[in-house]
Tab-separated table of C-alpha atoms and ligand atoms in Angstrom:
chain	number	residue	atom	x	y	z
A	27	UNK	CA	240.272	162.490	67.843
A	28	UNK	CA	239.190	165.810	66.321
A	29	UNK	CA	242.107	168.252	66.322
A	30	UNK	CA	241.484	171.726	67.736
A	31	UNK	CA	244.183	173.861	66.244
A	32	UNK	CA	244.132	177.301	67.826
A	33	UNK	CA	245.603	179.988	65.671
A	34	UNK	CA	246.122	183.695	66.003
A	35	UNK	CA	242.962	185.491	64.882
A	36	UNK	CA	242.029	189.010	63.854
A	37	UNK	CA	239.302	190.782	65.796
A	38	UNK	CA	236.905	190.300	62.866
A	39	UNK	CA	237.654	186.581	62.741
A	40	UNK	CA	236.908	186.312	66.465
A	41	UNK	CA	233.565	188.092	65.944
A	42	UNK	CA	232.823	185.605	63.148
A	43	UNK	CA	233.573	182.737	65.550
A	44	UNK	CA	231.025	184.151	67.997
A	45	UNK	CA	228.490	184.446	65.169
A	46	UNK	CA	229.141	180.801	64.279
A	47	UNK	CA	228.270	179.495	67.754
A	48	UNK	CA	225.259	177.193	67.416
A	49	UNK	CA	223.759	177.357	70.897
A	50	UNK	CA	221.317	174.512	70.247
A	51	UNK	CA	223.998	172.107	69.003
A	52	UNK	CA	226.211	173.336	71.849
A	53	UNK	CA	223.758	172.290	74.513
A	54	UNK	CA	223.182	168.919	72.864
A	55	UNK	CA	226.755	167.916	72.042
A	56	UNK	CA	229.196	169.924	74.197
A	57	UNK	CA	230.150	166.993	76.426
A	58	UNK	CA	231.470	164.948	73.517
A	59	UNK	CA	235.059	165.502	72.390
A	60	UNK	CA	233.745	165.993	68.838
A	61	UNK	CA	230.919	168.230	70.053
A	62	UNK	CA	230.002	171.706	68.889
A	63	UNK	CA	231.999	173.817	71.347
A	64	UNK	CA	232.925	177.421	70.601
A	65	UNK	CA	236.753	177.264	70.988
A	66	UNK	CA	236.587	180.890	72.079
A	67	UNK	CA	238.608	180.359	75.256
A	68	UNK	CA	241.971	181.711	74.012
A	69	UNK	CA	240.327	184.984	72.986
A	70	UNK	CA	238.274	185.225	76.180
A	71	UNK	CA	241.266	184.455	78.407
A	72	UNK	CA	243.379	187.056	76.634
A	73	UNK	CA	240.652	189.620	77.228
A	74	UNK	CA	240.202	190.379	73.520
A	75	UNK	CA	236.462	190.054	73.917
A	76	UNK	CA	234.505	190.385	77.148
A	77	UNK	CA	231.839	188.005	78.431
A	78	UNK	CA	228.959	190.542	78.148
A	79	UNK	CA	230.047	191.422	74.598
A	80	UNK	CA	229.795	187.732	73.650
A	81	UNK	CA	226.476	187.308	75.447
A	82	UNK	CA	224.980	190.386	73.754
A	83	UNK	CA	226.088	189.228	70.315
A	84	UNK	CA	224.681	185.743	70.877
A	85	UNK	CA	221.371	187.100	72.222
A	86	UNK	CA	220.834	189.140	69.039
A	87	UNK	CA	220.015	185.901	67.224
A	88	UNK	CA	219.052	183.422	69.958
A	89	UNK	CA	216.209	183.089	72.396
A	90	UNK	CA	216.902	183.173	76.112
A	91	UNK	CA	215.947	179.508	76.425
A	92	UNK	CA	218.215	178.381	73.588
A	93	UNK	CA	221.208	180.397	74.795
A	94	UNK	CA	220.843	179.480	78.477
A	95	UNK	CA	223.370	176.620	78.535
A	96	UNK	CA	226.034	178.546	76.649
A	97	UNK	CA	225.603	181.566	78.924
A	98	UNK	CA	225.790	179.295	81.949
A	99	UNK	CA	229.218	178.147	80.782
A	100	UNK	CA	230.314	181.765	80.358
A	101	UNK	CA	229.068	182.279	83.912
A	102	UNK	CA	231.450	179.579	85.170
A	103	UNK	CA	234.284	181.747	83.975
A	104	UNK	CA	232.862	184.840	85.667
A	105	UNK	CA	232.324	182.873	88.867
A	106	UNK	CA	235.951	181.719	88.942
A	107	UNK	CA	237.214	185.270	88.309
A	108	UNK	CA	235.089	186.532	91.181
A	109	UNK	CA	236.388	183.819	93.532
A	110	UNK	CA	239.965	184.852	92.642
A	111	UNK	CA	239.258	188.527	93.382
A	112	UNK	CA	237.627	187.564	96.683
A	113	UNK	CA	240.065	184.892	97.872
A	114	UNK	CA	243.306	186.252	96.359
A	115	UNK	CA	246.264	183.958	97.071
A	116	UNK	CA	243.834	181.688	98.951
A	117	UNK	CA	242.901	179.979	95.667
A	118	UNK	CA	246.347	178.347	95.633
A	119	UNK	CA	245.508	176.325	98.769
A	120	UNK	CA	242.738	173.748	99.262
A	121	UNK	CA	239.557	175.822	99.580
A	122	UNK	CA	238.042	173.008	101.626
A	123	UNK	CA	240.999	171.764	103.637
A	124	UNK	CA	240.847	168.235	104.978
A	125	UNK	CA	238.616	166.875	102.208
A	126	UNK	CA	241.515	164.940	100.693
A	127	UNK	CA	244.745	163.358	101.911
A	128	UNK	CA	247.407	163.782	99.240
A	129	UNK	CA	250.144	161.233	98.703
A	130	UNK	CA	252.639	163.663	97.162
A	131	UNK	CA	253.216	167.158	95.777
A	132	UNK	CA	254.858	166.187	92.475
A	133	UNK	CA	253.880	165.679	88.846
A	134	UNK	CA	253.046	162.093	87.841
A	135	UNK	CA	255.527	161.293	85.048
A	136	UNK	CA	252.885	159.369	83.069
A	137	UNK	CA	250.822	162.563	82.884
A	138	UNK	CA	253.742	164.617	81.562
A	139	UNK	CA	254.710	161.983	78.991
A	140	UNK	CA	251.132	161.193	78.028
A	141	UNK	CA	251.591	157.511	78.781
A	142	UNK	CA	248.774	156.895	81.249
A	143	UNK	CA	247.466	153.954	79.196
A	144	UNK	CA	244.085	155.639	78.677
A	145	UNK	CA	244.216	156.294	74.922
A	146	UNK	CA	241.958	159.346	74.854
A	147	UNK	CA	243.832	161.001	77.698
A	148	UNK	CA	247.218	160.277	76.134
A	149	UNK	CA	246.036	161.735	72.816
A	150	UNK	CA	244.714	164.797	74.638
A	151	UNK	CA	248.088	165.353	76.313
A	152	UNK	CA	249.825	165.071	72.933
A	153	UNK	CA	247.316	167.587	71.571
A	154	UNK	CA	248.014	169.912	74.493
A	155	UNK	CA	251.696	170.004	73.529
A	156	UNK	CA	250.904	170.469	69.806
A	157	UNK	CA	248.169	173.093	70.043
A	158	UNK	CA	247.802	174.371	73.611
A	159	UNK	CA	244.095	173.464	73.573
A	160	UNK	CA	242.178	170.516	75.049
A	161	UNK	CA	238.407	169.868	75.231
A	162	UNK	CA	236.817	170.445	78.658
A	163	UNK	CA	236.128	166.760	79.299
A	164	UNK	CA	239.662	165.723	78.413
A	165	UNK	CA	240.852	168.415	80.873
A	166	UNK	CA	238.679	166.825	83.546
A	167	UNK	CA	240.111	163.363	82.846
A	168	UNK	CA	243.738	164.559	82.814
A	169	UNK	CA	243.208	166.393	86.106
A	170	UNK	CA	241.188	163.483	87.494
A	171	UNK	CA	243.842	160.860	86.732
A	172	UNK	CA	246.561	163.002	88.296
A	173	UNK	CA	244.668	163.956	91.460
A	174	UNK	CA	242.109	161.215	92.061
A	175	UNK	CA	244.010	158.173	90.752
A	176	UNK	CA	247.706	159.142	91.155
A	177	UNK	CA	246.785	161.136	94.318
A	178	UNK	CA	249.049	164.073	93.452
A	179	UNK	CA	248.158	167.378	95.073
A	180	UNK	CA	246.374	169.406	92.398
A	181	UNK	CA	248.681	172.445	92.625
A	182	UNK	CA	251.819	171.156	90.833
A	183	UNK	CA	249.700	169.413	88.200
A	184	UNK	CA	247.681	172.571	87.604
A	185	UNK	CA	250.924	174.557	87.153
A	186	UNK	CA	252.169	172.060	84.551
A	187	UNK	CA	248.828	172.200	82.730
A	188	UNK	CA	248.625	176.001	82.839
A	189	UNK	CA	252.163	176.212	81.395
A	190	UNK	CA	250.969	174.532	78.199
A	191	UNK	CA	247.472	176.030	77.772
A	192	UNK	CA	247.091	178.737	75.177
A	193	UNK	CA	243.893	179.755	77.020
A	194	UNK	CA	245.629	179.362	80.391
A	195	UNK	CA	243.668	181.400	82.903
A	196	UNK	CA	244.898	181.445	86.485
A	197	UNK	CA	241.442	181.386	88.081
A	198	UNK	CA	239.706	178.987	85.666
A	199	UNK	CA	242.602	176.549	85.707
A	200	UNK	CA	243.379	176.601	89.428
A	201	UNK	CA	239.739	176.424	90.496
A	202	UNK	CA	238.853	173.768	87.908
A	203	UNK	CA	241.628	171.635	89.362
A	204	UNK	CA	240.184	172.236	92.841
A	205	UNK	CA	236.752	171.271	91.478
A	206	UNK	CA	238.078	167.993	90.033
A	207	UNK	CA	240.088	167.203	93.181
A	208	UNK	CA	237.101	167.894	95.416
A	209	UNK	CA	238.594	170.774	97.384
A	210	UNK	CA	236.198	173.312	95.835
A	211	UNK	CA	232.925	171.494	96.423
A	212	UNK	CA	233.845	168.747	98.898
A	213	UNK	CA	233.216	166.016	96.297
A	214	UNK	CA	235.998	164.771	93.988
A	215	UNK	CA	235.039	164.269	90.334
A	216	UNK	CA	234.686	160.567	89.584
A	217	UNK	CA	234.572	158.926	86.171
A	218	UNK	CA	235.345	155.623	84.504
A	219	UNK	CA	236.183	154.096	81.146
A	220	UNK	CA	232.573	153.868	80.028
A	221	UNK	CA	232.094	157.626	80.598
A	222	UNK	CA	235.233	158.295	78.551
A	223	UNK	CA	234.024	155.935	75.808
A	224	UNK	CA	230.605	157.611	75.722
A	225	UNK	CA	232.121	161.093	75.330
A	226	UNK	CA	234.866	160.322	72.831
A	227	UNK	CA	235.254	158.745	69.399
A	228	UNK	CA	237.574	156.043	70.801
A	229	UNK	CA	236.295	152.903	72.527
A	230	UNK	CA	238.802	151.261	74.839
A	231	UNK	CA	238.247	148.272	77.125
A	232	UNK	CA	240.255	146.371	79.746
A	233	UNK	CA	241.805	149.427	81.372
A	234	UNK	CA	242.323	150.305	85.029
A	235	UNK	CA	239.236	152.526	84.668
A	236	UNK	CA	236.904	149.581	84.027
A	237	UNK	CA	235.278	150.212	87.402
A	238	UNK	CA	232.132	151.725	88.890
A	239	UNK	CA	232.776	155.455	88.911
A	240	UNK	CA	232.245	155.628	92.700
A	241	UNK	CA	235.295	153.324	93.107
A	242	UNK	CA	237.707	155.781	91.466
A	243	UNK	CA	239.374	157.044	94.639
A	244	UNK	CA	239.844	153.514	95.956
A	245	UNK	CA	241.624	151.890	93.009
A	246	UNK	CA	245.322	151.070	93.378
A	247	UNK	CA	247.352	153.635	91.439
A	248	UNK	CA	248.349	151.816	88.213
A	249	UNK	CA	252.075	151.459	87.352
A	250	UNK	CA	251.719	154.063	84.564
A	251	UNK	CA	250.888	156.723	87.177
A	252	UNK	CA	253.187	155.727	90.043
A	253	UNK	CA	256.432	157.503	89.060
A	254	UNK	CA	256.650	161.195	89.938
A	255	UNK	CA	258.999	164.070	89.153
A	256	UNK	CA	259.549	167.701	90.147
A	257	UNK	CA	258.220	170.442	87.887
A	258	UNK	CA	260.509	171.964	85.255
A	259	UNK	CA	258.826	174.932	83.591
A	260	UNK	CA	261.420	177.146	81.880
A	261	UNK	CA	260.278	180.496	80.449
A	262	UNK	CA	261.599	182.203	77.328
A	263	UNK	CA	260.849	185.916	77.325
A	264	UNK	CA	260.046	187.623	74.021
A	265	UNK	CA	262.091	190.318	72.307
A	266	UNK	CA	261.323	193.795	73.693
A	267	UNK	CA	260.593	196.787	71.427
A	268	UNK	CA	262.543	200.018	71.871
A	269	UNK	CA	260.280	202.453	73.771
A	270	UNK	CA	261.108	206.144	74.047
A	271	UNK	CA	260.151	208.471	76.927
A	272	UNK	CA	256.388	208.176	77.593
A	273	UNK	CA	256.319	211.256	79.862
A	274	UNK	CA	253.269	213.427	79.141
A	275	UNK	CA	251.610	210.754	76.996
A	276	UNK	CA	248.536	208.639	77.576
A	277	UNK	CA	249.374	204.945	77.674
A	278	UNK	CA	246.959	202.088	77.115
A	279	UNK	CA	248.632	199.345	79.137
A	280	UNK	CA	247.741	195.895	77.840
A	281	UNK	CA	248.782	192.647	79.456
A	282	UNK	CA	248.424	188.908	78.710
A	283	UNK	CA	244.846	188.928	80.090
A	284	UNK	CA	243.737	192.214	78.567
A	285	UNK	CA	244.122	192.654	74.819
A	286	UNK	CA	240.750	194.255	73.975
A	287	UNK	CA	241.388	196.565	70.991
A	288	UNK	CA	237.978	198.280	71.424
A	289	UNK	CA	238.829	199.446	74.962
A	290	UNK	CA	239.458	203.238	75.097
A	291	UNK	CA	239.880	203.020	71.320
A	292	UNK	CA	238.909	206.669	70.849
A	293	UNK	CA	241.785	207.880	73.066
A	294	UNK	CA	244.992	208.968	71.352
A	295	UNK	CA	247.475	206.787	73.134
A	296	UNK	CA	250.661	204.791	73.047
A	297	UNK	CA	249.816	201.071	73.281
A	298	UNK	CA	252.134	198.941	75.411
A	299	UNK	CA	252.011	195.192	76.084
A	300	UNK	CA	253.378	194.444	79.542
A	301	UNK	CA	255.444	191.270	79.774
A	302	UNK	CA	256.573	191.331	83.390
A	303	UNK	CA	259.272	188.677	84.040
A	304	UNK	CA	258.256	188.464	87.721
A	305	UNK	CA	254.736	187.482	86.687
A	306	UNK	CA	256.068	184.710	84.446
A	307	UNK	CA	258.376	183.460	87.190
A	308	UNK	CA	255.317	183.024	89.372
A	309	UNK	CA	253.105	181.702	86.571
A	310	UNK	CA	255.372	180.163	83.909
A	311	UNK	CA	254.129	179.548	80.360
A	312	UNK	CA	255.655	177.488	77.539
A	313	UNK	CA	257.381	179.029	74.488
A	314	UNK	CA	254.262	178.087	72.443
A	315	UNK	CA	252.032	180.071	74.802
A	316	UNK	CA	254.404	183.054	75.066
A	317	UNK	CA	254.665	183.213	71.289
A	318	UNK	CA	250.879	183.025	71.019
A	319	UNK	CA	250.370	185.872	73.514
A	320	UNK	CA	252.700	188.209	71.636
A	321	UNK	CA	251.587	187.351	68.093
A	322	UNK	CA	247.900	187.466	69.088
A	323	UNK	CA	248.454	190.831	70.775
A	324	UNK	CA	250.201	192.250	67.696
A	325	UNK	CA	247.436	190.909	65.449
A	326	UNK	CA	244.615	192.732	67.238
A	327	UNK	CA	246.717	195.775	68.240
A	328	UNK	CA	249.065	196.479	65.315
A	329	UNK	CA	250.749	199.545	66.897
A	330	UNK	CA	251.608	197.721	70.106
A	331	UNK	CA	255.040	198.066	71.712
A	332	UNK	CA	256.220	195.089	73.767
A	333	UNK	CA	257.786	196.005	77.111
A	334	UNK	CA	259.684	193.232	78.875
A	335	UNK	CA	260.103	194.381	82.479
A	336	UNK	CA	258.079	195.748	85.382
A	337	UNK	CA	255.579	198.426	84.325
A	338	UNK	CA	257.373	200.947	86.537
A	339	UNK	CA	260.534	200.547	84.410
A	340	UNK	CA	258.799	201.975	81.320
A	341	UNK	CA	260.706	205.122	80.335
A	342	UNK	CA	258.842	208.136	81.794
A	343	UNK	CA	256.289	205.881	83.554
A	344	UNK	CA	255.805	208.251	86.501
A	345	UNK	CA	255.125	211.200	84.164
A	346	UNK	CA	252.733	209.330	81.862
A	347	UNK	CA	248.969	208.851	82.254
A	348	UNK	CA	248.652	205.082	82.304
A	349	UNK	CA	245.340	203.230	82.030
A	350	UNK	CA	244.638	199.531	82.144
A	351	UNK	CA	241.799	197.137	82.868
A	352	UNK	CA	241.624	195.761	86.401
A	353	UNK	CA	243.181	192.355	86.901
A	354	UNK	CA	244.501	190.621	90.029
A	355	UNK	CA	247.977	190.247	88.517
A	356	UNK	CA	248.546	194.016	88.186
A	357	UNK	CA	246.299	195.414	90.913
A	358	UNK	CA	249.232	196.903	92.882
A	359	UNK	CA	250.332	199.242	90.051
A	360	UNK	CA	249.920	203.001	90.677
A	361	UNK	CA	247.779	203.558	87.550
A	362	UNK	CA	244.133	204.094	86.649
A	363	UNK	CA	242.093	200.907	86.236
A	364	UNK	CA	238.828	200.520	84.391
A	365	UNK	CA	236.606	197.731	85.725
A	366	UNK	CA	236.238	194.523	83.737
A	367	UNK	CA	232.736	194.472	82.186
A	368	UNK	CA	230.736	191.782	83.967
A	369	UNK	CA	228.186	189.334	82.606
A	370	UNK	CA	226.010	189.867	85.667
A	371	UNK	CA	226.816	193.273	87.243
A	372	UNK	CA	223.483	193.096	89.098
A	373	UNK	CA	224.731	190.142	91.136
A	374	UNK	CA	226.975	191.113	94.030
A	375	UNK	CA	228.434	189.347	97.059
A	376	UNK	CA	230.212	186.048	97.482
A	377	UNK	CA	228.711	182.656	96.765
A	378	UNK	CA	229.733	179.357	98.313
A	379	UNK	CA	229.006	177.411	95.142
A	380	UNK	CA	228.555	177.969	91.433
A	381	UNK	CA	224.954	176.750	91.723
A	382	UNK	CA	224.161	179.500	94.237
A	383	UNK	CA	225.841	182.073	91.978
A	384	UNK	CA	223.925	180.804	88.925
A	385	UNK	CA	220.602	180.919	90.776
A	386	UNK	CA	221.264	184.601	91.496
A	387	UNK	CA	222.267	185.241	87.851
A	388	UNK	CA	219.446	183.448	86.037
A	389	UNK	CA	216.900	186.278	86.252
A	390	UNK	CA	219.366	188.511	84.381
A	391	UNK	CA	220.302	186.207	81.463
A	392	UNK	CA	218.827	188.636	78.973
B	26	LIG	C1	241.297	170.955	84.749
B	26	LIG	C2	240.693	172.093	83.966
B	26	LIG	C3	241.462	173.200	83.644
B	26	LIG	C4	240.908	174.269	82.934
B	26	LIG	N1	241.693	175.358	82.633
B	26	LIG	C5	241.145	176.400	81.964
B	26	LIG	C6	241.933	177.539	81.651
B	26	LIG	O1	243.111	177.633	82.006
B	26	LIG	N2	241.351	178.542	80.940
B	26	LIG	C7	240.035	178.482	80.541
B	26	LIG	O2	239.561	179.415	79.878
B	26	LIG	N3	239.264	177.434	80.861
B	26	LIG	C8	239.778	176.390	81.543
B	26	LIG	N4	238.986	175.314	81.841
B	26	LIG	C9	237.540	175.375	81.537
B	26	LIG	C10	237.123	174.785	80.169
B	26	LIG	O3	237.676	173.515	79.994
B	26	LIG	C11	237.527	175.662	78.990
B	26	LIG	O4	237.132	176.997	79.210
B	26	LIG	C12	236.851	175.185	77.694
B	26	LIG	O5	237.156	173.832	77.466
B	26	LIG	C13	237.336	176.028	76.533
B	26	LIG	O6	236.821	175.564	75.322
B	26	LIG	P1	235.700	176.382	74.559
B	26	LIG	O7	236.114	177.808	74.401
B	26	LIG	O8	235.363	175.641	73.307
B	26	LIG	O9	234.515	176.321	75.590
B	26	LIG	P2	232.925	176.406	75.416
B	26	LIG	O10	232.371	175.172	75.984
B	26	LIG	O11	232.544	176.783	74.046
B	26	LIG	O12	232.524	177.571	76.434
B	26	LIG	C14	232.561	178.959	76.088
B	26	LIG	C15	233.407	179.699	77.097
B	26	LIG	O13	232.848	179.584	78.408
B	26	LIG	C16	233.884	179.508	79.384
B	26	LIG	N5	233.832	178.196	80.029
B	26	LIG	C17	233.260	177.071	79.563
B	26	LIG	N6	233.355	176.070	80.456
B	26	LIG	C18	234.035	176.583	81.500
B	26	LIG	C19	234.437	176.044	82.746
B	26	LIG	N7	234.152	174.777	83.109
B	26	LIG	N8	235.120	176.843	83.581
B	26	LIG	C20	235.395	178.125	83.255
B	26	LIG	N9	235.020	178.691	82.102
B	26	LIG	C21	234.342	177.931	81.234
B	26	LIG	C22	235.197	179.654	78.632
B	26	LIG	O14	235.591	181.004	78.633
B	26	LIG	C23	234.822	179.175	77.241
B	26	LIG	O15	235.668	179.696	76.236
B	26	LIG	C24	239.531	174.227	82.554
B	26	LIG	C25	238.769	173.096	82.881
B	26	LIG	C26	239.340	172.042	83.564
B	26	LIG	C27	238.485	170.848	83.895
């Protein structure tokens, strides 16, 4: 299987990645594991580049028709962010309760060890541990095996997956798991071995997925997915930088989901990366991901100081002028927030489905 190795990138390298997106090949091949996907997710999740900035750059060299599919995928991200803002903690419970009956609230061991017996899925899990990145379809199959074949509630599995994803985004991950499990739309995602074979370079036969896709929820959970275990997600915090009294200064407060070096770049400021231990207790990430966050942040913001603690424990916090970009994880801080630039600011309100949201967005593609 093609390896997606995600590395720390400079801002210029990220712009070059956007310029390299081939929207025509994307639309044609994106569902295949070897397809022409952008691999921009780590940089989008970390807020280094905003969705409208990507859209505008793409539209400089693509027609509306050619770029439509790629922009629609960007819109999925915006939709999930909006649902998080609107539902808050509600996204951590079934959004359509009663659609599914779960057999347990634990992690299937065969998922953690990558020994499901489905070769492509097992390779994808190994790749997740090595690189922190997995193709969208492999994500759907991992989530689908855990929730729709092993009948685990999606929440613990989504927490395990998020822990290892370098592009781990709380809304995209949680709500994608709900989508796969059926609690977002009312219909669980079904698939079978022939779909996996068609979308991957590996052909496997005689597996427990040699079924009609509609039968997925009815098959007996195979032995490889029967054992379960509790979650163990230890966090290693990074080294903090010494920070002197910030009183009287302007602070650009960055956090793991906001590392945009162009934001308020003309303001003379002290740049701080907030690593709040309470946040990581609630949403643990692996050492690979933590290391990526800090090294990526230092790469795009060379003068950054890393603060490990609550924002309010920054020396002189109450006497400093602190700015950040709005995000649900820091919305209770007594600081000034700038709004996150939206792909479709014209579209307001809440939408019951992505399709309804997309219908409202389409007139504004560009
Ligand atoms: C179970 C599961 C968990 C997921 N967890 C995450 C996550 O934690 N973080 C994350 O960014 N994406 C997540 N996704 C969505 C999607 O798989 C990734 O965004 C995509 O695979 C990233 O690769 P790419 O940058 O090459 O995407 P491309 O296909 O090139 O798409 C470009 C960008 O559009 C956005 N995008 C594309 N597809 C989706 C989608 N289905 N949902 C939301 N945004 C999308 C992403 O920002 C992506 O970088 C998850 C999907 C599933 C099924």
